Coordinates of C-alpha atoms in Angstrom, one line a residue:
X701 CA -137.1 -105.5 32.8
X702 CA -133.2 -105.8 31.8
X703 CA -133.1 -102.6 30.4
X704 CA -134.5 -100.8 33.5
X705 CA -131.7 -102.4 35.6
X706 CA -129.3 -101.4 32.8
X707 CA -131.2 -97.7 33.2
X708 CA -130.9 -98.0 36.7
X709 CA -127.3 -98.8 36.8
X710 CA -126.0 -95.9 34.4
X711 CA -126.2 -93.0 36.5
X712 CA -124.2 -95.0 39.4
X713 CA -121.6 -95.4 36.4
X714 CA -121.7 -91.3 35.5
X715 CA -121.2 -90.4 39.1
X716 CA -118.9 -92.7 40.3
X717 CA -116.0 -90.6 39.1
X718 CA -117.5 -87.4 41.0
X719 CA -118.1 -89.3 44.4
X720 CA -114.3 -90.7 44.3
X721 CA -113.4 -87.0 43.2
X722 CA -115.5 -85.4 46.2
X723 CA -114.0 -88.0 48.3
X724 CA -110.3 -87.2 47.4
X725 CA -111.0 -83.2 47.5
X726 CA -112.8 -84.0 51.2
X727 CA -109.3 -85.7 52.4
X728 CA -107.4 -83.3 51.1
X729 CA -109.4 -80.0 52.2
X730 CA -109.5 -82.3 55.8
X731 CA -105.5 -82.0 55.5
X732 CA -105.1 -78.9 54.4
X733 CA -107.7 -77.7 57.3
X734 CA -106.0 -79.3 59.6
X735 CA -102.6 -78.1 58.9
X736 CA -103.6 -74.5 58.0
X737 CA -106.8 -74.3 60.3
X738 CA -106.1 -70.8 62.0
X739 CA -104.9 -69.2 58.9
X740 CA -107.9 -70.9 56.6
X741 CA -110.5 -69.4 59.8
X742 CA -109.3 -65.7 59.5
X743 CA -110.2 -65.6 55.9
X744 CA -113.6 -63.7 54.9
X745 CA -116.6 -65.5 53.2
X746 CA -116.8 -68.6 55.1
X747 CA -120.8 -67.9 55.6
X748 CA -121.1 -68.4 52.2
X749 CA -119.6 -71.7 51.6
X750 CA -122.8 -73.3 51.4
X751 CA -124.6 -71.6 48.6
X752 CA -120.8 -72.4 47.0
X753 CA -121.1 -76.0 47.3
X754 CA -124.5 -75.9 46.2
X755 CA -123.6 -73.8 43.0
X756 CA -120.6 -76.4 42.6
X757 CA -122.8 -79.3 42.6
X758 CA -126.0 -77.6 40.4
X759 CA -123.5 -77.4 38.1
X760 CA -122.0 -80.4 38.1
X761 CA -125.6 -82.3 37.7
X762 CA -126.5 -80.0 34.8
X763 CA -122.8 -81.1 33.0
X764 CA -123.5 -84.5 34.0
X765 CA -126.8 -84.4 32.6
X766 CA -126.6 -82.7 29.5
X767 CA -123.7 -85.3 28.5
X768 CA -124.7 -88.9 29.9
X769 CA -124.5 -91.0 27.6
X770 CA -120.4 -90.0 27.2
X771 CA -119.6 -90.3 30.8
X772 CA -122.0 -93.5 31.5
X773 CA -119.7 -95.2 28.4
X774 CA -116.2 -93.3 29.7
X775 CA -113.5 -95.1 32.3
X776 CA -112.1 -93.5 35.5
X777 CA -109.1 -92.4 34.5
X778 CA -107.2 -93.3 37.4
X779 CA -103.4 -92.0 36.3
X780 CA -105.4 -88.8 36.8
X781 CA -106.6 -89.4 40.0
X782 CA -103.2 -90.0 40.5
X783 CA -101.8 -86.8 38.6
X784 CA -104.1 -85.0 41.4
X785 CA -103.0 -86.1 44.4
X786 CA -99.5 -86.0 43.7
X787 CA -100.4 -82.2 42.3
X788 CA -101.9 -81.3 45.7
X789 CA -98.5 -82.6 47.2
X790 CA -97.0 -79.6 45.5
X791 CA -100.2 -77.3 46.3
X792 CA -100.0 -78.2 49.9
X793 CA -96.1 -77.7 49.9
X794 CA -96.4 -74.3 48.2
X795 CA -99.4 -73.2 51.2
X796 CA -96.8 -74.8 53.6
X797 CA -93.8 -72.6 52.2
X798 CA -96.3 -69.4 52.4
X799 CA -97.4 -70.2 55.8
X800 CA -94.1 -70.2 57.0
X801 CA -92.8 -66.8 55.5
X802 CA -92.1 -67.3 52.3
X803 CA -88.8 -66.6 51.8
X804 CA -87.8 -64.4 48.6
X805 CA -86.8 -66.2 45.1
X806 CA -84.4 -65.0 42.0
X807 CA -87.9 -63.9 40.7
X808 CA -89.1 -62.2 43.1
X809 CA -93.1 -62.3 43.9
X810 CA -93.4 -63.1 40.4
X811 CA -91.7 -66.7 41.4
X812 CA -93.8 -66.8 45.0
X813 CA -96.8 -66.8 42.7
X814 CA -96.3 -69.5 40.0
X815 CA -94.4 -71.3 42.9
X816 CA -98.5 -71.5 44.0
X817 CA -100.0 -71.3 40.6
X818 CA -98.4 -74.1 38.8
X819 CA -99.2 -76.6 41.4
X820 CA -102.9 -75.5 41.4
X821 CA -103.0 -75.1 38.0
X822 CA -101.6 -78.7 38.0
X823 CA -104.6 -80.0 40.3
X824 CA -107.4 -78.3 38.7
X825 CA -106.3 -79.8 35.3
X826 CA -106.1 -83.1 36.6
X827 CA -108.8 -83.2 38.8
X828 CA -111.3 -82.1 35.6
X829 CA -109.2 -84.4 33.3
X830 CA -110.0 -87.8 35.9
X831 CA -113.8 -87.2 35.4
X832 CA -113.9 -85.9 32.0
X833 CA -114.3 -88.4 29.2
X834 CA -112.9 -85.9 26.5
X835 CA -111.4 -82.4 26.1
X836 CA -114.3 -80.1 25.2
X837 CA -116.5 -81.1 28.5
X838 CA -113.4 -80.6 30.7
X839 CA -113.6 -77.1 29.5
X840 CA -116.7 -76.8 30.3
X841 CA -116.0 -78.2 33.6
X842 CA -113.5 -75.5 33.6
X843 CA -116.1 -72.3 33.1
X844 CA -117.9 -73.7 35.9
X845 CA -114.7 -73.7 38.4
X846 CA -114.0 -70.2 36.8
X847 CA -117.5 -69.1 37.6
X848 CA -117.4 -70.7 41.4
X849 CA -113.8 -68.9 41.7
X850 CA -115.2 -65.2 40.5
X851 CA -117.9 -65.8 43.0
X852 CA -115.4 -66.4 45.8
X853 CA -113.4 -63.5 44.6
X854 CA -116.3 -61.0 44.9
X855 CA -117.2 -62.7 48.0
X856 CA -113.9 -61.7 49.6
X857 CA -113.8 -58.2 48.4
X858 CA -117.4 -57.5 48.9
X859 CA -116.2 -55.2 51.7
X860 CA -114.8 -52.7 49.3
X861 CA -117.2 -53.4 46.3
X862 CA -120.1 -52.1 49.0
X863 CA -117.8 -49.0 49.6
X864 CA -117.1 -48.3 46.1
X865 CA -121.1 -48.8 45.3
X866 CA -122.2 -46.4 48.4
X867 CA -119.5 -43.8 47.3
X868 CA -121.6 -43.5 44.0
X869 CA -125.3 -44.2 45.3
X870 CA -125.2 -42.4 48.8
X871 CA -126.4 -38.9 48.1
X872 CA -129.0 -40.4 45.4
X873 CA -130.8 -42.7 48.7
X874 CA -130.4 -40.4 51.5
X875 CA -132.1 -37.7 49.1
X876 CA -134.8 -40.0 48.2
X877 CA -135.2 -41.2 51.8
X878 CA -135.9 -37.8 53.0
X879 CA -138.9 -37.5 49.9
X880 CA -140.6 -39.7 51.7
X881 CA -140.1 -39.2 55.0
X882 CA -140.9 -36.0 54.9
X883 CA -145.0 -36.6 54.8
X884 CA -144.7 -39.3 57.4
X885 CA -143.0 -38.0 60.5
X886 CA -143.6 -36.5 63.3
X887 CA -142.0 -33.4 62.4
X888 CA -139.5 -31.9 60.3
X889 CA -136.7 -34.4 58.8
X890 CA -133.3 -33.2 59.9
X891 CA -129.9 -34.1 58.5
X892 CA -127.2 -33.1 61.6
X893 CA -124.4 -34.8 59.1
X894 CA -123.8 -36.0 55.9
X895 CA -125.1 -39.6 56.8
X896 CA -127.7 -39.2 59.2
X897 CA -131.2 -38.6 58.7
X898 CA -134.6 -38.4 60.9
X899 CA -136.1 -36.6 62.9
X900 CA -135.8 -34.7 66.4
X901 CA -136.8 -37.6 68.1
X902 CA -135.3 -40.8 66.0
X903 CA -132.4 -40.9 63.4
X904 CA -130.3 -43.1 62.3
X905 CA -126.5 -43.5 60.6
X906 CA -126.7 -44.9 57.4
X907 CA -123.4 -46.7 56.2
X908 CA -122.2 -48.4 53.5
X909 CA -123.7 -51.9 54.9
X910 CA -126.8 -49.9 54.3
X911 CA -126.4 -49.3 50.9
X912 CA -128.2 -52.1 49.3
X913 CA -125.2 -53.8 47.4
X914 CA -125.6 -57.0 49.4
X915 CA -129.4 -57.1 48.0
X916 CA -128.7 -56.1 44.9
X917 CA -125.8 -59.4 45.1
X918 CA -128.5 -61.6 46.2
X919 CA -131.2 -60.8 43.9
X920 CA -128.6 -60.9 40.9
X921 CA -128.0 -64.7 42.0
X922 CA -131.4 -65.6 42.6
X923 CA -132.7 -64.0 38.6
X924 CA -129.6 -65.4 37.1
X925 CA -130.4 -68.9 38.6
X926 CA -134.0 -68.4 37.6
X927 CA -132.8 -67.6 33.8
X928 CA -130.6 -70.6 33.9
X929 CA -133.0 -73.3 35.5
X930 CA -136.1 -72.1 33.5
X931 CA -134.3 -71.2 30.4
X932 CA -136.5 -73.5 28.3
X933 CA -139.6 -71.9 29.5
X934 CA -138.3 -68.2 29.1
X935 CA -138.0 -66.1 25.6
X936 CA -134.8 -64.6 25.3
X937 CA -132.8 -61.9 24.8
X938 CA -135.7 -60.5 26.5
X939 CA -136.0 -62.6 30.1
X940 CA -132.1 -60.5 30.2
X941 CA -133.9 -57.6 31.2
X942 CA -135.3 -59.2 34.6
X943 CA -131.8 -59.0 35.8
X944 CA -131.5 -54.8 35.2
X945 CA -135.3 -54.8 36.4
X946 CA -134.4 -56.6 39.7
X947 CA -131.3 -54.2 40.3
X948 CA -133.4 -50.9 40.0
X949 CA -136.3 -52.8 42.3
X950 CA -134.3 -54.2 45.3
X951 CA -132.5 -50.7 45.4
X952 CA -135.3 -49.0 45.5
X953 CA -137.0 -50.9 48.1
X954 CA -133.8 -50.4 50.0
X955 CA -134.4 -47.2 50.0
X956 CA -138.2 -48.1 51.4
X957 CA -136.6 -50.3 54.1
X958 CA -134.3 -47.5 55.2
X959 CA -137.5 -45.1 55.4
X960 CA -139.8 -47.8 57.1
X961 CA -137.1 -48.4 59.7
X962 CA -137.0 -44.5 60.7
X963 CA -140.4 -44.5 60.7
X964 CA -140.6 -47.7 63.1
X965 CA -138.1 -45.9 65.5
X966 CA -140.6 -43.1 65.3
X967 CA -143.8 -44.5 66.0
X968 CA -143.2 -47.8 67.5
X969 CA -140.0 -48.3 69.0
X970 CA -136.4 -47.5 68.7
X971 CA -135.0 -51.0 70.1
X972 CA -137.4 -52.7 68.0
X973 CA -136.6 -50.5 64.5
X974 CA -132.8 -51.4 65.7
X975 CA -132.7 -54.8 66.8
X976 CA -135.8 -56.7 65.0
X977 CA -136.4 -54.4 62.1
X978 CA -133.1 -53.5 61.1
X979 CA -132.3 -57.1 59.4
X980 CA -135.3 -58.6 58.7
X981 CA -136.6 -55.7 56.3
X982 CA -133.9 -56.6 54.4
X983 CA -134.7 -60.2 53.6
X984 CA -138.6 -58.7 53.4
X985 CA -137.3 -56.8 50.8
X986 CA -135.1 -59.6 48.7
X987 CA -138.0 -62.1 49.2
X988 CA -140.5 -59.7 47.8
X989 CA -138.7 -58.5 44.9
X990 CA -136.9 -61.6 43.7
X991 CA -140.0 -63.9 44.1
X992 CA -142.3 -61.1 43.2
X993 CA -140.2 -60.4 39.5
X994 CA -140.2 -63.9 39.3
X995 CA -143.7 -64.6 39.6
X996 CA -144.4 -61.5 37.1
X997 CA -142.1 -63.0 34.5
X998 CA -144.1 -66.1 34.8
X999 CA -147.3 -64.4 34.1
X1000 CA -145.6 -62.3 31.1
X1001 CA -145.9 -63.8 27.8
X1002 CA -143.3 -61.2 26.8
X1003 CA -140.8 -63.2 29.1
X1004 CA -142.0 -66.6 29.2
X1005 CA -143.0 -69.1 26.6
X1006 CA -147.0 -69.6 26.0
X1007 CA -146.1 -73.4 25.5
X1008 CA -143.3 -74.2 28.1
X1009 CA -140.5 -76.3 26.5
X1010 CA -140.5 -80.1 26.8
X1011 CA -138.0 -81.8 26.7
X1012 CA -135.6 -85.0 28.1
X1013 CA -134.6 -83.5 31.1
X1014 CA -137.1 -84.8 33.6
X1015 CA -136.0 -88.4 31.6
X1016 CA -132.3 -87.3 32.0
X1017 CA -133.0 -86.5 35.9
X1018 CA -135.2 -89.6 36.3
X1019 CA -132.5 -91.0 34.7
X1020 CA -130.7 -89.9 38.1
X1021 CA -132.2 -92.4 40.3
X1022 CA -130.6 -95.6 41.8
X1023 CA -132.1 -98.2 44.1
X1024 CA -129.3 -98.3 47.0
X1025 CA -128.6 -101.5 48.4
X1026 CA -130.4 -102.3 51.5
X1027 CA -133.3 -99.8 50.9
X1028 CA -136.3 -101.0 50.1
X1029 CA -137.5 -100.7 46.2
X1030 CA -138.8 -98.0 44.6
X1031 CA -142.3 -99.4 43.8
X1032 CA -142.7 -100.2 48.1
X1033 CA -143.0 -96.7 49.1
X1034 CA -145.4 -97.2 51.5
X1035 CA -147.2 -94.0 52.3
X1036 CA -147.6 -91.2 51.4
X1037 CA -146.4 -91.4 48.0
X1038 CA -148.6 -88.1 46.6
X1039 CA -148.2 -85.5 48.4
X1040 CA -148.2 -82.3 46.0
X1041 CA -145.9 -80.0 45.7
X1042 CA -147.6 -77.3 47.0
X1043 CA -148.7 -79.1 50.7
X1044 CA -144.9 -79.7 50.3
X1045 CA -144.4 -75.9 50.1
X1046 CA -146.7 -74.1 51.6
X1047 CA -146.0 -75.0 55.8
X1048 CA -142.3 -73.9 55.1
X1049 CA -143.3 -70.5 53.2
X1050 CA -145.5 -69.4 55.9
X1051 CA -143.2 -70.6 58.7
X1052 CA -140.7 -68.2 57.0
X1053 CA -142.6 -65.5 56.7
X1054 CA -144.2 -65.6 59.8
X1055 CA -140.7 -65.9 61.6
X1056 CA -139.1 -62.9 59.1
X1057 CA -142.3 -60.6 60.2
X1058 CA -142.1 -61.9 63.7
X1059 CA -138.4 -60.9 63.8
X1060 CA -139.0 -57.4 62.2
X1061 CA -141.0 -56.4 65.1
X1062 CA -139.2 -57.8 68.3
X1063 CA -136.3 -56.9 70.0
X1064 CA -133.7 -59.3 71.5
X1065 CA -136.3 -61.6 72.9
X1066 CA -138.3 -64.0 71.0
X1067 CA -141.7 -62.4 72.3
X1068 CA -143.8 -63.4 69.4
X1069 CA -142.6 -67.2 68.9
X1070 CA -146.0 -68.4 70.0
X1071 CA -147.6 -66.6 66.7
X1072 CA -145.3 -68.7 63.9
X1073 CA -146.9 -72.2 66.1
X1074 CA -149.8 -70.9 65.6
X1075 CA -150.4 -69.7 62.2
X1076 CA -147.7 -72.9 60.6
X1077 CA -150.2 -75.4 62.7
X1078 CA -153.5 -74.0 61.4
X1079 CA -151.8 -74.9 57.8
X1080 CA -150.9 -78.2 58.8
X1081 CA -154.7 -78.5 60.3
X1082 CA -155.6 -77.0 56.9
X1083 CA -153.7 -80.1 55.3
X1084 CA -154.6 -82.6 57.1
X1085 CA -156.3 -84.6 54.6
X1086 CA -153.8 -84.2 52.1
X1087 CA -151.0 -85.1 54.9
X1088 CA -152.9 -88.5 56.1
X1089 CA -150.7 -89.8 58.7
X1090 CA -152.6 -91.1 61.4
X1091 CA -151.7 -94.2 60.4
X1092 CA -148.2 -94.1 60.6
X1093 CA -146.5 -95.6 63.6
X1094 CA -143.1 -94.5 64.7
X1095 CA -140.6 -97.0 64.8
X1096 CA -137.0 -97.4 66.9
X1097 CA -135.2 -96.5 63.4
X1098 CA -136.0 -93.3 62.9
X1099 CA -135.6 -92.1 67.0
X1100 CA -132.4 -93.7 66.7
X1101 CA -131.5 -91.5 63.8
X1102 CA -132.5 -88.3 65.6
X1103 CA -130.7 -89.2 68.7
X1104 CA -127.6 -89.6 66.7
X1105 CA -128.0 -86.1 64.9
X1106 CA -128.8 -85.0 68.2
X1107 CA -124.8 -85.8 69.2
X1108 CA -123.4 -84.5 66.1
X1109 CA -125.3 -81.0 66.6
X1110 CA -124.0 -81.2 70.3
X1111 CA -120.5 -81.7 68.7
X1112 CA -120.5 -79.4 65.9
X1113 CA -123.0 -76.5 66.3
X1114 CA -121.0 -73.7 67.2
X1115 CA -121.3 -72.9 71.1
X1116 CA -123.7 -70.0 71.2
X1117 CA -124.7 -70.5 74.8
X1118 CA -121.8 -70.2 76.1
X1119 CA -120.0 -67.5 73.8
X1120 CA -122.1 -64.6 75.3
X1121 CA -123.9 -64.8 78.6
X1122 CA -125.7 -61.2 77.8
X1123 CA -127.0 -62.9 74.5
X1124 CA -128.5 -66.2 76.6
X1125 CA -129.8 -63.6 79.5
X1126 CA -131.6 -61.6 77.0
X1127 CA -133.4 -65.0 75.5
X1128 CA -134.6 -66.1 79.1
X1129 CA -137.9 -66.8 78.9
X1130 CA -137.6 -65.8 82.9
X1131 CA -138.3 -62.3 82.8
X1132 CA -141.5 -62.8 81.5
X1133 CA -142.5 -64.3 84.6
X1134 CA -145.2 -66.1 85.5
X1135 CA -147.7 -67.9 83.9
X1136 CA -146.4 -66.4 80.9
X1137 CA -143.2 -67.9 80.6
X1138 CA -144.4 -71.3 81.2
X1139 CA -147.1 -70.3 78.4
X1140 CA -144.2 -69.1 76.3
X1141 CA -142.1 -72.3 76.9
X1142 CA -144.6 -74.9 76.0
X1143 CA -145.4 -72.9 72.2
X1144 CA -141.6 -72.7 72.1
X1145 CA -141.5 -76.5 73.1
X1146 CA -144.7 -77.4 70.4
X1147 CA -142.4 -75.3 67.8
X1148 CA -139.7 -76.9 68.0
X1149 CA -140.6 -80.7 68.5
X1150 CA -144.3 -80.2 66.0
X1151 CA -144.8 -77.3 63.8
X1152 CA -140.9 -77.0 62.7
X1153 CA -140.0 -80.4 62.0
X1154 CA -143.0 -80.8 60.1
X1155 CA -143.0 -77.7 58.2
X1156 CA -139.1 -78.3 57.3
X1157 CA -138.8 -81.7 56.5
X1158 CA -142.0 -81.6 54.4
X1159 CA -139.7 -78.9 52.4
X1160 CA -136.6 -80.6 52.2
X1161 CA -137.0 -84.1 52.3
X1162 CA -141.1 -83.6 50.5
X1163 CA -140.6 -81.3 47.9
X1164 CA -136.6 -80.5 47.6
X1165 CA -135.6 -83.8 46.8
X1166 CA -137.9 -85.0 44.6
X1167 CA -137.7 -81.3 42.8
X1168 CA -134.2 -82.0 42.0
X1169 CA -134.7 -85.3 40.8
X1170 CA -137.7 -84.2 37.9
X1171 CA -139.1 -80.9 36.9
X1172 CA -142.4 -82.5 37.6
X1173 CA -141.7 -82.7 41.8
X1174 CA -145.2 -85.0 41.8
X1175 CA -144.3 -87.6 39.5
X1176 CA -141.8 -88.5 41.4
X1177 CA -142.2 -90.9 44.9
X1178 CA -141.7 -89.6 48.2
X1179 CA -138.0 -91.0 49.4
X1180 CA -136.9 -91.6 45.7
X1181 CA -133.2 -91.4 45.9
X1182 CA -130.4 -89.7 43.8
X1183 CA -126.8 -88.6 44.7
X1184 CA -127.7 -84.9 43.8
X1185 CA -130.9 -84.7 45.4
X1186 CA -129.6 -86.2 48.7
X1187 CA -126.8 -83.9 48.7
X1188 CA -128.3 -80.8 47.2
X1189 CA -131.3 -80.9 50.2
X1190 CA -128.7 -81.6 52.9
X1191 CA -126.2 -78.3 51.7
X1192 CA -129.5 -76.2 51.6
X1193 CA -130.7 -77.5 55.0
X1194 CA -127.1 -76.4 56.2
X1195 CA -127.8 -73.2 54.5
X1196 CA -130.6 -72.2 56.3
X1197 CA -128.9 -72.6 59.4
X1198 CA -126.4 -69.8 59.2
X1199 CA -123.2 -70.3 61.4
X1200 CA -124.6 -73.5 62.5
X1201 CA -124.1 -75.0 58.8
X1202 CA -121.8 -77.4 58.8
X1203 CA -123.7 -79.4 61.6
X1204 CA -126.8 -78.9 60.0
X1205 CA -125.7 -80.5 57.1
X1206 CA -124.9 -83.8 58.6
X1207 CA -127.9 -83.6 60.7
X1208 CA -129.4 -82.9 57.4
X1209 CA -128.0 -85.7 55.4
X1210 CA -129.1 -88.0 58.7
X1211 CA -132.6 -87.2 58.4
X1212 CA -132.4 -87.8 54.7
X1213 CA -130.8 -91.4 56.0
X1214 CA -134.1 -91.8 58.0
X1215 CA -136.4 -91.2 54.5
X1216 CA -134.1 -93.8 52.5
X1217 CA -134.3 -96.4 54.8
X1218 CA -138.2 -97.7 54.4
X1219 CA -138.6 -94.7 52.0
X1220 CA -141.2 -92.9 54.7
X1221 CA -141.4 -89.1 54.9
X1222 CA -143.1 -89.7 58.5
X1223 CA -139.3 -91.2 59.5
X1224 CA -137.9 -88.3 58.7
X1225 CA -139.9 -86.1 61.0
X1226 CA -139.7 -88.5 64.1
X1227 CA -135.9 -88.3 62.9
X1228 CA -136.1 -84.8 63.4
X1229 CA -138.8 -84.2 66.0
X1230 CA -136.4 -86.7 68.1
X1231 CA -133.4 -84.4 68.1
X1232 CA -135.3 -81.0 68.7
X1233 CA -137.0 -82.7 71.8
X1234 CA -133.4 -83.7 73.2
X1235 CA -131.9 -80.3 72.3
X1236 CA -135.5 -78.8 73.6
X1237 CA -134.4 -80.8 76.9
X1238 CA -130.8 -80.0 76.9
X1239 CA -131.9 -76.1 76.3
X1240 CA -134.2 -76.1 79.3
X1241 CA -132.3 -78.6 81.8
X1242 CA -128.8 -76.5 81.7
X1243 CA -130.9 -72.8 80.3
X1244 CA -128.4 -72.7 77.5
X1245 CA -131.4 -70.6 75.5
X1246 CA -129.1 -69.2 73.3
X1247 CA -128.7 -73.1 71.3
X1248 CA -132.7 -72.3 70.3
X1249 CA -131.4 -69.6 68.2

């Protein structure tokens, strides 16, 4: 029993100098975002600060993980702590001497850019020295802030990396979109200009947003993360050749979303091909070829081991888990405490690709909402038995909860309803008229309050954060708790809420509040069932229907 507590205690110990560190870099990034807000907002790749935090902290964990025993047994290294603030003193006078013209030195912009490089340079060393027991895994700390800073570089130039890749690849696609065209229009495929293709009745402009790069990004990320999460279970040098594999494949399927959309415009509908098609074809296409190649590797024995790997890792991650004070233990879970993984997955994956198909053929209104209720509650009928809650009861704790995320969403979710009164007019489930739009409204109202926070907190809260706490996601009890895993689900609940992110993520973390507390996945959908009803209410009461999304 005394060396479980001890177990149980360690990974409190190897954290505790990344939790003061995230708090520090939080104060100071709240300082320098207050300070430097307007000039911080006009800089490009803010949508992607999400997957960034979340490739920060996957990173972190593995470090962490791979090298426990040395930071469980290292000290806080507080001089450094200190080294770090006073280092962002200089960082934060150097943005403060930029912001306000930056007057020329005896060196000329070679002295502007040490004048910013040293003080940062200062910071990073400090802040990798404070939470690094020795030399050699502050390095490594270092690659992974190298690797986070590439990303954001790309990020912020991917305007002219997509120019530079269309320059090279434009002739290739349109040529090969007019090879297939060609046997499925409606006549003759005409090319009035360089970059316009169709047909007498439909054609579109393709430009450089078109090209594919942005796919070929995406899938890139997702195969290189699948090489490093599954290394152990993959047979290299050869799983390298998924990520050249992937590049050809999503390109060429950009190629068939470009064709498919013409062809849509053709036969179906032009608004539709423009509006609804346009961009959900394009995360059709990812999510087929990334998952696809990734469930073909799996298969391969020429990629993947016949005998996976096993190894300490899900003991390292276990390893992971505290008991937080004022939640109950980990052996009164209460129920349901085995729910599988894949009654976990499976509402969320079809309530995605219901809503991506549903997306690609509608335009501007959300005509076929009624079809994701009903296809993501005939799975949850479909799991009932493995789901067993009819004997859970909902408590005040949980409402509470949602109430409260409720606020924060009202606070911090951008203010879409009232940013474009075209965009709100055009969601109006009015012009339907009636009975339909009351029909409409109540699916919308079922979605939203039912089916959604079912289907999402299932994902996040069921499967997510137990599958960053073990390999083996079942083996591990629902509302087991971990630093990473809480924080990890939250960023990628933020994620999936696009410019709505950083409310989600609170909202996120607050549901994850409502698991911890009696350890219940049922509290965390009555946490979130409760604030979609009060922004379902809000939405209909005032006819902001723009805040639905």
């Amino acid at each position: 029993m005394q060396a479980d507590a001890d177990r149980s205690q360690q990974p409190a110990e190897a954290w505790r100098p990344l939790m003061v560190l995230a708090l520090i870099l939080a104060i100071e990034a709240a300082v320098i975002g207050w300070c430097f807000g307007g000039w911080l907002l006009t800089m490009p790749g803010k949508r992607y600060l999400s997957i960034v935090l979340l490739g920060i902290l996957g990173g972190l964990w593995s470090h962490v993980e791979r090298h426990r025993e040395e930071y469980c047994s290292a000290r806080v290294s507080w001089p450094l702590f200190a080294g770090q603030i006073v280092s962002f003193a200089g960082v934060f006078a150097a943005l403060d001497w930029l912001a306000a013209g930056a007057p020329q030195t005896p060196l000329g912009d070679v002295g502007m850019a040490l004048a910013v490089a040293l003080p940062a340079a200062a910071w990073l060393a400090c802040s990798l020295g404070a939470i690094a027991p020795r030399l050699a895994l502050a390095q490594t700390l270092l690659g992974t802030a190298a690797a986070c800073a590439a990303f954001a570089v790309l990020t912020w130039n991917m305007g002219d990396l997509t120019q530079s890749f269309w320059n090279q690849t434009s002739e290739p696609t349109i040529r090969m979109v007019e090879l297939l065209l060609g046997p499925c229009a409606d006549g003759p495929v005409v090319r009035p200009e360089p970059f316009v293709i169709g047909t007498d009745s439909f054609r579109v402009r393709i430009l450089a947003a078109c090209s594919g790069f942005q796919g070929i990004g995406l899938v890139t990320m997702l195969l290189s993360g699948y090489l490093f999460w599954f290394r152990s279970s993959l047979r290299f040098p050869q799983a390298i050749l998924l990520l050249p594999v992937g590049v050809v494949l999503i390109w060429l399927a950009n190629v068939v979303r470009i064709t498919a959309l013409i062809l849509v415009g053709i036969w179906i509908s032009p608004e539709i091909a423009l509006d609804g098609f346009h961009s959900a074809a394009g995360w059709i296409a990812f999510l087929t070829v990334g998952l696809g190649i990734i469930w073909t590797a799996s298969c391969m024995p020429f990629f993947t081991r016949i005998e996976p790997a096993l190894s300490g890792a899900d003991d390292a991650a276990s390893a992971s888990v505290v008991n937080v004070p004022g939640m109950p233990p980990i052996h009164d879970v209460g129920q349901p405490a085995t729910i599988t993984s894949a009654t976990c997955l499976l509402p969320f994956l079809v309530l995605t690709a219901i809503t991506i198909l549903t997306r690609a053929l509608t335009s501007g209104f959300d005509l076929l909402y009624p079809v994701r209720v009903v296809c993501v509650a005939a799975v949850l009928w479909h799991l009932r038995q493995q789901l067993s809650w009819r004997d859970c009861q909902i408590s005040l704790m949980p409402v509470a909860i949602g109430a409260g995320a409720f606020a924060v969403w009202m606070m911090l979710a951008p203010a879409v309803a009232t940013s474009s009164a075209l965009a709100a007019a055009s969601q109006d489930p009015a012009h339907l008229g009636a009975p339909w739009a009351a029909l409409w409204l109540c699916f919308r109202v079922a979605g939203s309050v039912l089916t959604v926070p079912i289907a999402e907190e299932l994902f996040f809260r069921g499967f997510l954060i137990r599958r960053c706490i073990s390999e083996d996601a079942d083996s591990v009890p629902i509302g087991q708790f971990s630093w990473f895993s809480f924080l990890v689900s939250s960023i990628a609940f933020g994620a999936l809420h696009g410019d709505a992110w950083l409310a989600a993520i609170v909202v996120g973390m607050l549901f994850g509040l409502a698991l911890f507390t009696r350890r219940r996945l049922f509290d965390a959908v009555v946490a979130h069932a409760t604030t979609n009803a009060l922004l379902s209410g809000y939405v209909i009461a005032t006819g902001s229907w723009a805040q639905w999304g």
